[in-house]
Amino acid sequence: MRLSFTPPLDPGAYAFSHRIRVRFAETDAMGIVHHSRYLPYLEETRVAYLRHLGHPYQENQAAGIDFAVLEAYLQYRSPLRFDDEVDVHLVVADVSRATFQIGYLLTVGGEPRSTGVTVHGAIDRTGRAARLPAWLRELGARSDLGG
Amino acid sequence: MRLSFTPPLDPGAYAFSHRIRVRFAETDAMGIVHHSRYLPYLEETRVAYLRHLGHPYQENQAAGIDFAVLEAYLQYRSPLRFDDEVDVHLVVADVSRATFQIGYLLTVGGEPRSTGVTVHGAIDRTGRAARLPAWLRELGARSDLGG
Amino acid sequence: MRLSFTPPLDPGAYAFSHRIRVRFAETDAMGIVHHSRYLPYLEETRVAYLRHLGHPYQENQAAGIDFAVLEAYLQYRSPLRFDDEVDVHLVVADVSRATFQIGYLLTVGGEPRSTGVTVHGAIDRTGRAARLPAWLRELGARSDLGG
Amino acid sequence: MRLSFTPPLDPGAYAFSHRIRVRFAETDAMGIVHHSRYLPYLEETRVAYLRHLGHPYQENQAAGIDFAVLEAYLQYRSPLRFDDEVDVHLVVADVSRATFQIGYLLTVGGEPRSTGVTVHGAIDRTGRAARLPAWLRELGARSDLGG
């Protein structure tokens, strides 16, 4: 287990935020968002963050680099419901030579609903581990979150 | 609209049947299976049928043929619920030179819950319309469903 | 089959439009958006339209009315891909006493990718067919699309 | 974070196993099963295990008990692909008064592909934490995995 980052509950500790409105198709028979539906929210937020940074997903793919998901962790604090406007806060953390972690906080109206972490590795076109791009390593260096 | 086949309500009119148990993740906040979740049931049944016929999906892919979904239609008669064991009945219909249709009947305990039709076209590796394989055209010829 | 509306290819024939960006999680191993993933796009657009009309989904639920999906039809003209910004155009059509149809046109950069129709019925809390709300019947009366 | 169990890589260390065939709809544009699609596999296996134990999900619901997912963790070791027959191995672990953990190992042809853990709490009809049923506490007592 590489997972080491503990996502804080303070939205101010995050570098980026992306709003997602819950679809009816994402709810389940308990009347809440199914727990498997959070991972696409985190992914959509990562994609929005890369675009925001000026290094969109497609640029990385063109360079032969993909960021595989190695591990994923979610803590469900209180449920999300249909039509909730969810702010997904994101911060890059624990960047090493070949892997990095991303911490997430999901809030609705400023109130924490869930936290999560994904661990990623850069892989080349053959699926082998690759060095992280320079801009990503620098991003980790600039981050000084206590975790 | 190429859609022309009317799927019958009699299970005896179908060539193949495949059982699927409803996952909790497929339900929605109305307590029933979400209407978008039926299409993967139809697809799983098509894949099982191709395997049953001795022409598995992978064989067609290796031959450079893919069966694109051109149209899809579903009629929801009465809902599916969590843990239901659904029998998906399937029949190939209305086979032309480049397209074919598949009719579906979904039953639980023999009782009709839904019907559906998908319209498919064979495409080659460049995405262009291709001739249907001979075994598939013969399948259409053997079928004498009134529709 | 109640389905009767033919969705036009001209975006100008639609009453409302809603933009959705394709998630990576919605693609499949053919590199395109899986055909089952369109139905949640249509649903998200219906919900946005009801909100736009001032009759949000929750208001209808509070009034004991739900709009069940009775039938759904999709025609896939050319594929959607990851990160595409899809404009889902919507128009209410063929309103009867207890059912109505919605036509959809999906475009990317103004170019048609898909059309669809859903047929809905109003149901009350016991699941029985109910009269459509007045605002919805009037909506149908105002529409004079040739189809 | 309650997550404490480390799922072993030896299938012999698990109490139960359930086979799932990968659907095409579960793949993504990287040609592999999307990482969000594993959680429904774990859930389907939990449901099959409860049925196998003679305490099906519906019995617990009728007794007013639900097992909420509090945390979920997945480690993706090597990808799953379309049509893979995945054996999901499961073991209950770390049972406390109100929570328990489940460890998972996913294998294809006996080869490990992924491990996971879910942390669950019993909740009553009002959503408050409830005592675990006796049979579940005993299940934990019988388990003597090192973890």
XYZ file of C-alpha atoms in Angstrom:
588
model
C 0.000 0.000 0.000
C 1.477 3.299 -1.170
C -1.470 5.325 0.140
C -0.070 7.745 2.733
C -1.833 11.091 2.358
C -4.611 12.108 4.754
C -6.961 14.572 3.077
C -7.761 17.553 5.364
C -11.352 18.668 6.009
C -10.569 22.353 5.360
C -11.384 23.385 1.765
C -8.706 26.102 2.101
C -6.018 23.409 2.099
C -6.828 22.423 -1.492
C -5.378 23.851 -4.723
C -8.382 23.501 -7.015
C -12.101 23.027 -6.918
C -14.600 21.716 -9.476
C -18.393 21.641 -9.192
C -20.447 18.584 -10.224
C -24.227 18.240 -10.035
C -25.433 14.771 -9.012
C -27.336 12.919 -11.743
C -30.412 10.850 -10.947
C -28.702 7.902 -12.672
C -26.006 8.031 -9.966
C -28.390 7.362 -7.073
C -29.284 3.904 -5.788
C -32.258 2.271 -4.059
C -31.115 3.692 -0.693
C -31.930 7.105 -2.177
C -28.311 8.280 -2.111
C -25.410 8.382 -4.560
C -23.988 4.865 -4.947
C -20.517 4.566 -3.443
C -19.001 3.481 -6.770
C -20.115 6.731 -8.407
C -17.662 8.909 -6.490
C -14.607 7.692 -8.440
C -15.816 9.220 -11.743
C -16.338 12.511 -9.845
C -12.692 12.431 -8.715
C -11.577 11.582 -12.249
C -13.619 14.405 -13.813
C -12.007 16.785 -11.314
C -8.479 15.537 -12.163
C -9.183 16.122 -15.856
C -10.498 19.648 -15.125
C -7.377 20.348 -13.022
C -4.963 19.225 -15.752
C -6.819 21.475 -18.216
C -6.645 24.337 -15.676
C -2.879 23.783 -15.335
C -2.426 24.005 -19.099
C -1.409 20.337 -19.335
C -4.600 18.685 -20.568
C -4.967 14.915 -20.525
C -4.633 14.812 -24.321
C -1.204 16.548 -24.196
C 0.074 13.846 -21.870
C -1.348 11.106 -24.058
C 0.268 12.676 -27.134
C 3.579 12.625 -25.222
C 3.062 8.891 -24.646
C 2.389 9.283 -20.938
C -0.625 7.995 -19.063
C -1.353 8.351 -15.359
C -2.575 4.937 -14.244
C -4.635 4.662 -11.080
C -2.651 2.394 -8.740
C -4.774 2.775 -5.625
C -7.996 4.505 -4.622
C -9.447 5.235 -1.204
C -12.726 6.820 -0.215
C -14.253 7.732 3.129
C -18.013 8.307 3.013
C -18.948 10.709 5.830
C -22.464 11.732 4.924
C -24.386 10.876 1.769
C -24.769 12.777 -1.481
C -28.255 13.025 -2.961
C -29.825 13.660 -6.348
C -29.293 17.211 -7.643
C -26.703 18.083 -4.952
C -24.101 20.528 -6.221
C -20.869 18.935 -5.081
C -17.615 20.892 -4.872
C -14.730 18.503 -5.372
C -11.564 20.024 -3.890
C -8.260 18.578 -5.051
C -4.599 18.767 -4.059
C -1.514 16.976 -5.375
C 0.547 15.384 -2.578
C 3.407 13.014 -1.867
C 5.078 13.228 -5.264
C 7.893 10.711 -5.726
C 9.973 9.888 -8.815
C 7.335 7.688 -10.438
C 4.167 8.130 -8.401
C 2.039 10.867 -6.882
C -1.041 11.071 -4.747
C -4.092 13.289 -5.024
C -6.242 14.184 -2.051
C -9.918 15.110 -2.405
C -12.565 16.714 -0.250
C -16.199 16.686 -1.389
C -18.416 19.386 0.085
C -22.032 20.457 -0.438
C -22.768 24.006 0.667
C -19.349 24.045 2.355
C -20.130 20.963 4.476
C -17.786 17.945 4.152
C -19.434 14.848 2.728
C -16.517 12.665 1.727
C -12.742 12.538 1.411
C -10.603 10.458 -0.888
C -7.125 9.738 -2.176
C -5.921 8.318 -5.466
C -2.378 7.091 -6.070
C -1.086 7.401 -9.620
C 1.904 6.234 -11.566
C 3.136 7.501 -14.913
C 3.272 4.744 -17.506
C 4.581 4.815 -21.065
C 2.967 3.306 -24.163
C 4.217 -0.184 -23.292
C 2.579 0.034 -19.862
C 5.905 0.353 -18.038
C 6.527 2.828 -15.217
C 7.869 6.151 -16.561
C 9.343 9.281 -14.984
C 6.813 11.921 -14.050
C 6.838 15.027 -16.291
C 8.869 17.965 -14.856
C 5.780 20.168 -14.343
C 4.239 17.483 -12.171
C 7.351 17.003 -10.026
C 7.539 20.772 -9.511
C 3.905 20.794 -8.520
C 4.746 18.370 -5.752
C 7.740 20.484 -4.664
C 5.560 23.602 -4.362
C 3.041 21.767 -2.222
C 3.766 22.001 1.507
C 0.635 20.530 3.002
C 1.122 18.909 6.361
C -1.192 16.048 5.345
C -34.828 4.964 -38.497
C -33.995 1.378 -39.472
C -35.765 -0.084 -36.443
C -38.527 -2.334 -37.794
C -38.741 -5.450 -35.627
C -41.449 -5.823 -32.975
C -40.266 -8.156 -30.229
C -42.961 -10.708 -29.290
C -44.021 -11.298 -25.665
C -43.802 -15.100 -25.958
C -40.425 -16.450 -24.704
C -40.897 -19.403 -27.057
C -40.356 -17.076 -30.022
C -36.740 -16.434 -29.033
C -33.618 -18.395 -30.008
C -31.528 -17.949 -26.874
C -31.832 -16.998 -23.254
C -29.326 -15.698 -20.711
C -29.886 -15.113 -16.988
C -28.614 -11.968 -15.226
C -29.062 -11.138 -11.551
C -29.712 -7.438 -10.848
C -26.927 -5.688 -8.929
C -27.687 -3.187 -6.206
C -25.466 -0.696 -8.065
C -27.953 -0.843 -10.967
C -30.916 0.455 -8.941
C -31.823 4.124 -8.578
C -33.553 6.296 -5.978
C -36.981 5.146 -7.247
C -36.007 1.714 -5.917
C -35.938 0.108 -9.364
C -33.315 -0.636 -12.006
C -32.378 2.611 -13.779
C -33.574 2.634 -17.387
C -30.022 3.132 -18.714
C -28.900 -0.130 -17.094
C -30.899 -2.353 -19.439
C -28.588 -1.762 -22.422
C -25.603 -3.494 -20.746
C -27.936 -6.453 -20.016
C -28.757 -6.701 -23.729
C -25.073 -6.415 -24.619
C -24.040 -9.128 -22.135
C -26.693 -11.379 -23.681
C -25.436 -10.692 -27.236
C -21.914 -11.606 -26.140
C -23.175 -14.830 -24.500
C -25.108 -15.671 -27.686
C -22.080 -15.172 -29.962
C -20.086 -17.453 -27.632
C -22.940 -20.000 -27.705
C -22.933 -19.892 -31.533
C -19.192 -20.592 -31.601
C -18.421 -17.140 -33.028
C -17.228 -15.252 -29.953
C -16.822 -11.490 -30.054
C -13.037 -11.887 -30.045
C -13.130 -14.018 -33.226
C -14.978 -11.249 -35.034
C -12.571 -8.629 -33.743
C -9.613 -10.742 -34.891
C -11.267 -10.875 -38.326
C -11.377 -7.078 -38.309
C -15.155 -6.937 -37.919
C -17.057 -5.060 -35.257
C -20.815 -4.893 -34.817
C -21.578 -1.249 -34.112
C -24.830 -0.347 -32.380
C -26.713 1.912 -34.824
C -29.998 2.181 -32.949
C -31.443 0.987 -29.658
C -35.045 0.857 -28.455
C -36.463 -0.189 -25.111
C -39.987 -0.497 -23.805
C -40.254 -0.610 -20.021
C -43.412 -2.528 -19.070
C -42.902 -3.197 -15.386
C -39.824 -2.482 -13.308
C -36.867 -4.684 -12.423
C -35.702 -4.672 -8.813
C -32.549 -5.481 -6.887
C -31.668 -9.198 -6.873
C -34.248 -10.063 -9.558
C -33.106 -12.940 -11.753
C -33.785 -11.654 -15.224
C -34.004 -13.965 -18.232
C -32.984 -12.034 -21.315
C -34.409 -13.763 -24.406
C -32.850 -12.892 -27.751
C -33.571 -13.410 -31.432
C -31.815 -12.190 -34.578
C -34.212 -10.575 -37.036
C -34.427 -8.512 -40.209
C -30.947 -9.337 -41.530
C -29.964 -7.266 -44.564
C -26.658 -7.065 -46.446
C -24.979 -4.744 -43.945
C -27.275 -4.539 -40.931
C -29.269 -6.801 -38.642
C -31.642 -6.359 -35.768
C -31.874 -8.197 -32.457
C -35.089 -8.444 -30.504
C -35.127 -8.957 -26.736
C -37.668 -9.951 -24.130
C -36.813 -9.600 -20.432
C -38.779 -11.804 -18.069
C -38.665 -12.470 -14.327
C -40.257 -15.755 -13.292
C -41.674 -16.023 -16.809
C -43.455 -12.657 -16.591
C -42.577 -10.009 -19.222
C -40.904 -6.900 -17.828
C -39.407 -5.235 -20.861
C -38.798 -5.615 -24.574
C -36.083 -4.114 -26.718
C -34.469 -3.990 -30.131
C -30.929 -3.122 -31.194
C -29.921 -2.431 -34.777
C -26.343 -3.325 -35.701
C -24.058 -2.775 -38.618
C -20.818 -4.566 -39.397
C -17.891 -2.173 -39.639
C -14.296 -2.821 -40.616
C -11.145 -1.506 -38.905
C -11.477 1.872 -40.614
C -15.016 2.284 -39.284
C -16.630 1.756 -42.710
C -19.682 -0.424 -43.276
C -18.667 -4.010 -44.081
C -20.524 -7.110 -45.350
C -21.978 -9.278 -42.609
C -20.164 -12.611 -42.083
C -21.809 -15.563 -43.849
C -22.814 -17.315 -40.613
C -24.744 -14.226 -39.582
C -26.567 -13.889 -42.905
C -27.540 -17.576 -42.699
C -28.821 -17.015 -39.189
C -31.178 -14.403 -40.560
C -32.277 -16.721 -43.368
C -33.144 -19.503 -40.875
C -35.241 -17.137 -38.795
C -38.878 -17.044 -39.849
C -40.371 -14.959 -37.101
C -43.380 -12.939 -38.109
C -42.099 -9.941 -36.151
C -45.028 1.100 -29.126
C -46.079 4.689 -28.369
C -42.908 6.155 -29.881
C -44.014 8.401 -32.752
C -41.847 11.516 -32.774
C -38.982 11.881 -35.254
C -36.333 14.220 -33.861
C -35.180 16.775 -36.472
C -31.483 17.365 -37.238
C -31.778 21.154 -37.035
C -30.827 22.504 -33.572
C -33.138 25.468 -34.234
C -36.138 23.159 -33.948
C -35.443 22.508 -30.264
C -36.684 24.467 -27.240
C -33.718 24.029 -24.899
C -30.080 23.068 -24.912
C -27.749 21.767 -22.197
C -23.993 21.198 -22.442
C -22.335 18.058 -21.034
C -18.627 17.227 -21.171
C -17.863 13.537 -21.755
C -16.187 11.792 -18.819
C -13.411 9.293 -19.356
C -15.448 6.810 -17.282
C -18.131 6.946 -20.001
C -15.878 5.649 -22.776
C -15.434 1.974 -23.653
C -12.705 -0.200 -25.150
C -13.678 0.952 -28.674
C -12.428 4.392 -27.609
C -15.873 5.979 -27.820
C -18.724 6.732 -25.431
C -20.570 3.491 -24.644
C -24.079 3.458 -26.137
C -25.678 2.959 -22.697
C -24.166 6.226 -21.463
C -26.347 8.434 -23.635
C -29.505 7.846 -21.582
C -28.095 9.598 -18.480
C -27.163 12.544 -20.750
C -30.806 12.788 -21.876
C -31.989 12.510 -18.275
C -29.594 15.218 -17.050
C -30.923 17.458 -19.815
C -34.572 16.783 -18.858
C -33.761 17.704 -15.249
C -32.040 20.924 -16.381
C -35.049 21.752 -18.569
C -37.559 21.256 -15.735
C -35.404 23.539 -13.560
C -35.251 26.079 -16.413
C -39.070 25.967 -16.708
C -39.446 26.681 -12.998
C -40.913 23.226 -12.330
C -37.952 21.346 -10.893
C -38.083 17.576 -10.469
C -38.385 17.976 -6.702
C -41.557 20.086 -7.049
C -43.182 17.316 -9.053
C -42.083 14.701 -6.545
C -43.482 16.815 -3.692
C -46.772 16.942 -5.608
C -46.726 13.139 -5.728
C -46.043 12.991 -9.459
C -43.227 11.133 -11.143
C -42.488 10.960 -14.854
C -41.728 7.310 -15.537
C -39.738 6.418 -18.653
C -42.018 4.158 -20.703
C -39.885 3.893 -23.842
C -36.482 5.090 -25.014
C -34.994 5.226 -28.498
C -31.538 6.261 -29.642
C -29.947 6.577 -33.056
C -26.143 6.686 -32.999
C -24.942 8.616 -36.062
C -21.309 9.285 -35.271
C -19.485 8.574 -32.019
C -18.856 10.780 -29.005
C -15.352 10.767 -27.551
C -13.665 11.592 -24.256
C -13.741 15.307 -23.396
C -16.207 16.166 -26.169
C -18.488 19.028 -25.222
C -21.905 17.738 -26.183
C -24.890 20.038 -26.648
C -28.046 18.111 -25.886
C -31.008 19.829 -27.556
C -34.472 18.953 -26.263
C -38.082 19.473 -27.290
C -41.363 18.243 -25.797
C -43.633 16.631 -28.390
C -46.757 14.559 -28.826
C -48.363 15.374 -25.491
C -51.473 13.309 -24.755
C -53.604 13.112 -21.608
C -51.258 10.807 -19.728
C -48.052 10.593 -21.762
C -45.629 12.858 -23.569
C -42.553 12.436 -25.718
C -39.246 14.266 -25.677
C -37.030 14.518 -28.715
C -33.272 15.024 -28.459
C -30.466 16.022 -30.774
C -26.840 15.662 -29.617
C -24.319 17.888 -31.386
C -20.597 18.550 -30.969
C -19.442 21.826 -32.478
C -22.830 22.102 -34.180
C -22.476 18.720 -35.911
C -25.176 16.070 -35.259
C -23.909 12.977 -33.467
C -27.064 11.317 -32.235
C -30.826 11.690 -31.934
C -33.190 10.179 -29.409
C -36.710 10.056 -28.070
C -38.055 9.191 -24.641
C -41.723 8.499 -23.917
C -42.921 9.384 -20.432
C -46.042 8.836 -18.387
C -47.046 10.621 -15.214
C -47.512 8.230 -12.322
C -48.770 8.887 -8.809
C -47.332 7.562 -5.541
C -48.993 4.190 -6.003
C -47.391 3.781 -9.408
C -50.663 4.295 -11.297
C -50.998 6.481 -14.389
C -51.898 10.064 -13.447
C -52.992 13.148 -15.400
C -50.159 15.324 -16.629
C -49.774 18.648 -14.772
C -51.443 21.602 -16.552
C -48.132 23.356 -17.308
C -46.943 20.259 -19.142
C -50.121 19.919 -21.229
C -49.837 23.591 -22.185
C -46.231 23.041 -23.169
C -47.395 20.418 -25.625
C -50.136 22.709 -26.956
C -47.591 25.485 -27.651
C -45.317 23.130 -29.548
C -46.088 22.962 -33.258
C -43.145 20.984 -34.547
C -43.820 19.086 -37.694
C -41.834 16.121 -36.399
C -9.589 6.143 8.786
C -10.856 2.844 10.149
C -9.312 0.833 7.326
C -6.849 -1.587 8.941
C -7.059 -4.922 7.159
C -4.413 -5.951 4.609
C -5.892 -8.418 2.126
C -3.541 -11.401 1.526
C -2.580 -12.530 -1.991
C -3.295 -16.208 -1.262
C -6.809 -17.242 -2.380
C -6.700 -19.959 0.316
C -6.926 -17.251 2.989
C -10.446 -16.278 1.877
C -13.779 -17.708 3.064
C -15.806 -17.376 -0.130
C -15.399 -16.887 -3.847
C -17.745 -15.592 -6.552
C -17.130 -15.522 -10.315
C -18.004 -12.461 -12.445
C -17.500 -12.131 -16.204
C -16.377 -8.658 -17.314
C -18.946 -6.813 -19.436
C -17.903 -4.745 -22.432
C -19.784 -1.801 -20.880
C -17.310 -1.921 -17.973
C -14.230 -1.239 -20.103
C -12.857 2.217 -20.880
C -10.892 3.839 -23.707
C -7.617 2.424 -22.282
C -9.036 -1.001 -23.214
C -9.277 -2.165 -19.607
C -11.953 -2.265 -16.923
C -12.468 1.250 -15.551
C -11.252 1.547 -11.958
C -14.704 2.639 -10.726
C -16.232 -0.618 -11.973
C -14.519 -2.785 -9.357
C -16.722 -1.560 -6.482
C -19.907 -3.099 -7.966
C -17.966 -6.385 -8.332
C -17.151 -6.297 -4.598
C -20.773 -5.457 -3.776
C -22.150 -8.282 -5.946
C -19.793 -10.652 -4.115
C -20.935 -9.412 -0.673
C -24.553 -9.997 -1.692
C -23.709 -13.516 -2.927
C -21.868 -14.223 0.351
C -24.806 -13.097 2.525
C -27.079 -15.364 0.472
C -24.568 -18.214 0.860
C -24.550 -17.663 4.642
C -28.340 -17.889 4.764
C -28.684 -14.237 5.748
C -29.643 -12.576 2.473
C -29.597 -8.794 2.134
C -33.397 -8.704 2.123
C -33.557 -10.432 5.544
C -31.360 -7.728 7.026
C -33.424 -4.995 5.404
C -36.629 -6.567 6.760
C -35.001 -6.504 10.216
C -34.407 -2.779 9.735
C -30.637 -3.152 9.382
C -28.516 -1.874 6.548
C -24.752 -2.226 6.120
C -23.546 1.182 5.011
C -20.200 1.468 3.216
C -18.048 3.740 5.404
C -14.753 3.374 3.548
C -13.488 1.636 0.423
C -9.945 0.905 -0.732
C -8.695 -0.687 -3.931
C -5.236 -1.593 -5.150
C -5.024 -2.168 -8.916
C -2.144 -4.567 -9.602
C -2.745 -5.599 -13.188
C -5.727 -4.763 -15.367
C -8.935 -6.665 -16.017
C -10.123 -6.912 -19.606
C -13.368 -7.550 -21.462
C -14.699 -11.109 -21.046
C -12.226 -11.972 -18.245
C -13.695 -14.407 -15.752
C -12.828 -12.816 -12.439
C -12.890 -14.761 -9.180
C -13.638 -12.363 -6.348
C -12.431 -13.887 -3.061
C -13.864 -12.439 0.142
C -13.183 -12.617 3.873
C -14.758 -10.815 6.826
C -12.171 -9.233 9.125
C -11.701 -6.853 12.019
C -15.235 -7.068 13.409
C -15.935 -4.543 16.164
C -19.193 -3.741 17.967
C -20.585 -1.538 15.199
C -18.283 -1.978 12.212
C -16.591 -4.717 10.236
C -14.191 -4.934 7.346
C -14.202 -7.150 4.286
C -11.055 -8.037 2.394
C -11.103 -8.967 -1.298
C -8.735 -10.575 -3.749
C -9.557 -10.537 -7.474
C -7.902 -13.246 -9.547
C -8.102 -14.322 -13.187
C -6.933 -17.884 -13.815
C -5.548 -17.914 -10.268
C -3.368 -14.840 -10.884
C -3.884 -11.816 -8.572
C -5.175 -8.716 -10.352
C -6.409 -6.531 -7.524
C -7.044 -6.399 -3.788
C -9.527 -4.314 -1.850
C -11.116 -3.593 1.497
C -14.502 -2.179 2.415
C -15.401 -0.947 5.901
C -19.050 -1.264 6.880
C -21.253 -0.105 9.709
C -24.694 -1.361 10.628
C -27.295 1.391 10.562
C -30.967 1.312 11.543
C -33.924 2.820 9.658
C -33.152 6.314 10.963
C -29.581 6.104 9.653
C -28.057 5.780 13.120
C -25.305 3.310 13.983
C -26.751 0.007 15.188
C -25.290 -3.125 16.823
C -24.128 -5.768 14.373
C -26.353 -8.876 14.222
C -25.101 -11.790 16.367
C -24.319 -14.014 13.361
C -22.036 -11.330 11.988
C -20.168 -10.844 15.278
C -19.684 -14.617 15.502
C -18.374 -14.642 11.959
C -15.685 -12.210 13.049
C -14.867 -14.301 16.129
C -14.375 -17.436 13.991
C -12.006 -15.619 11.669
C -8.379 -15.818 12.763
C -6.610 -14.178 9.861
C -3.465 -12.320 10.817
C -4.543 -9.317 8.734
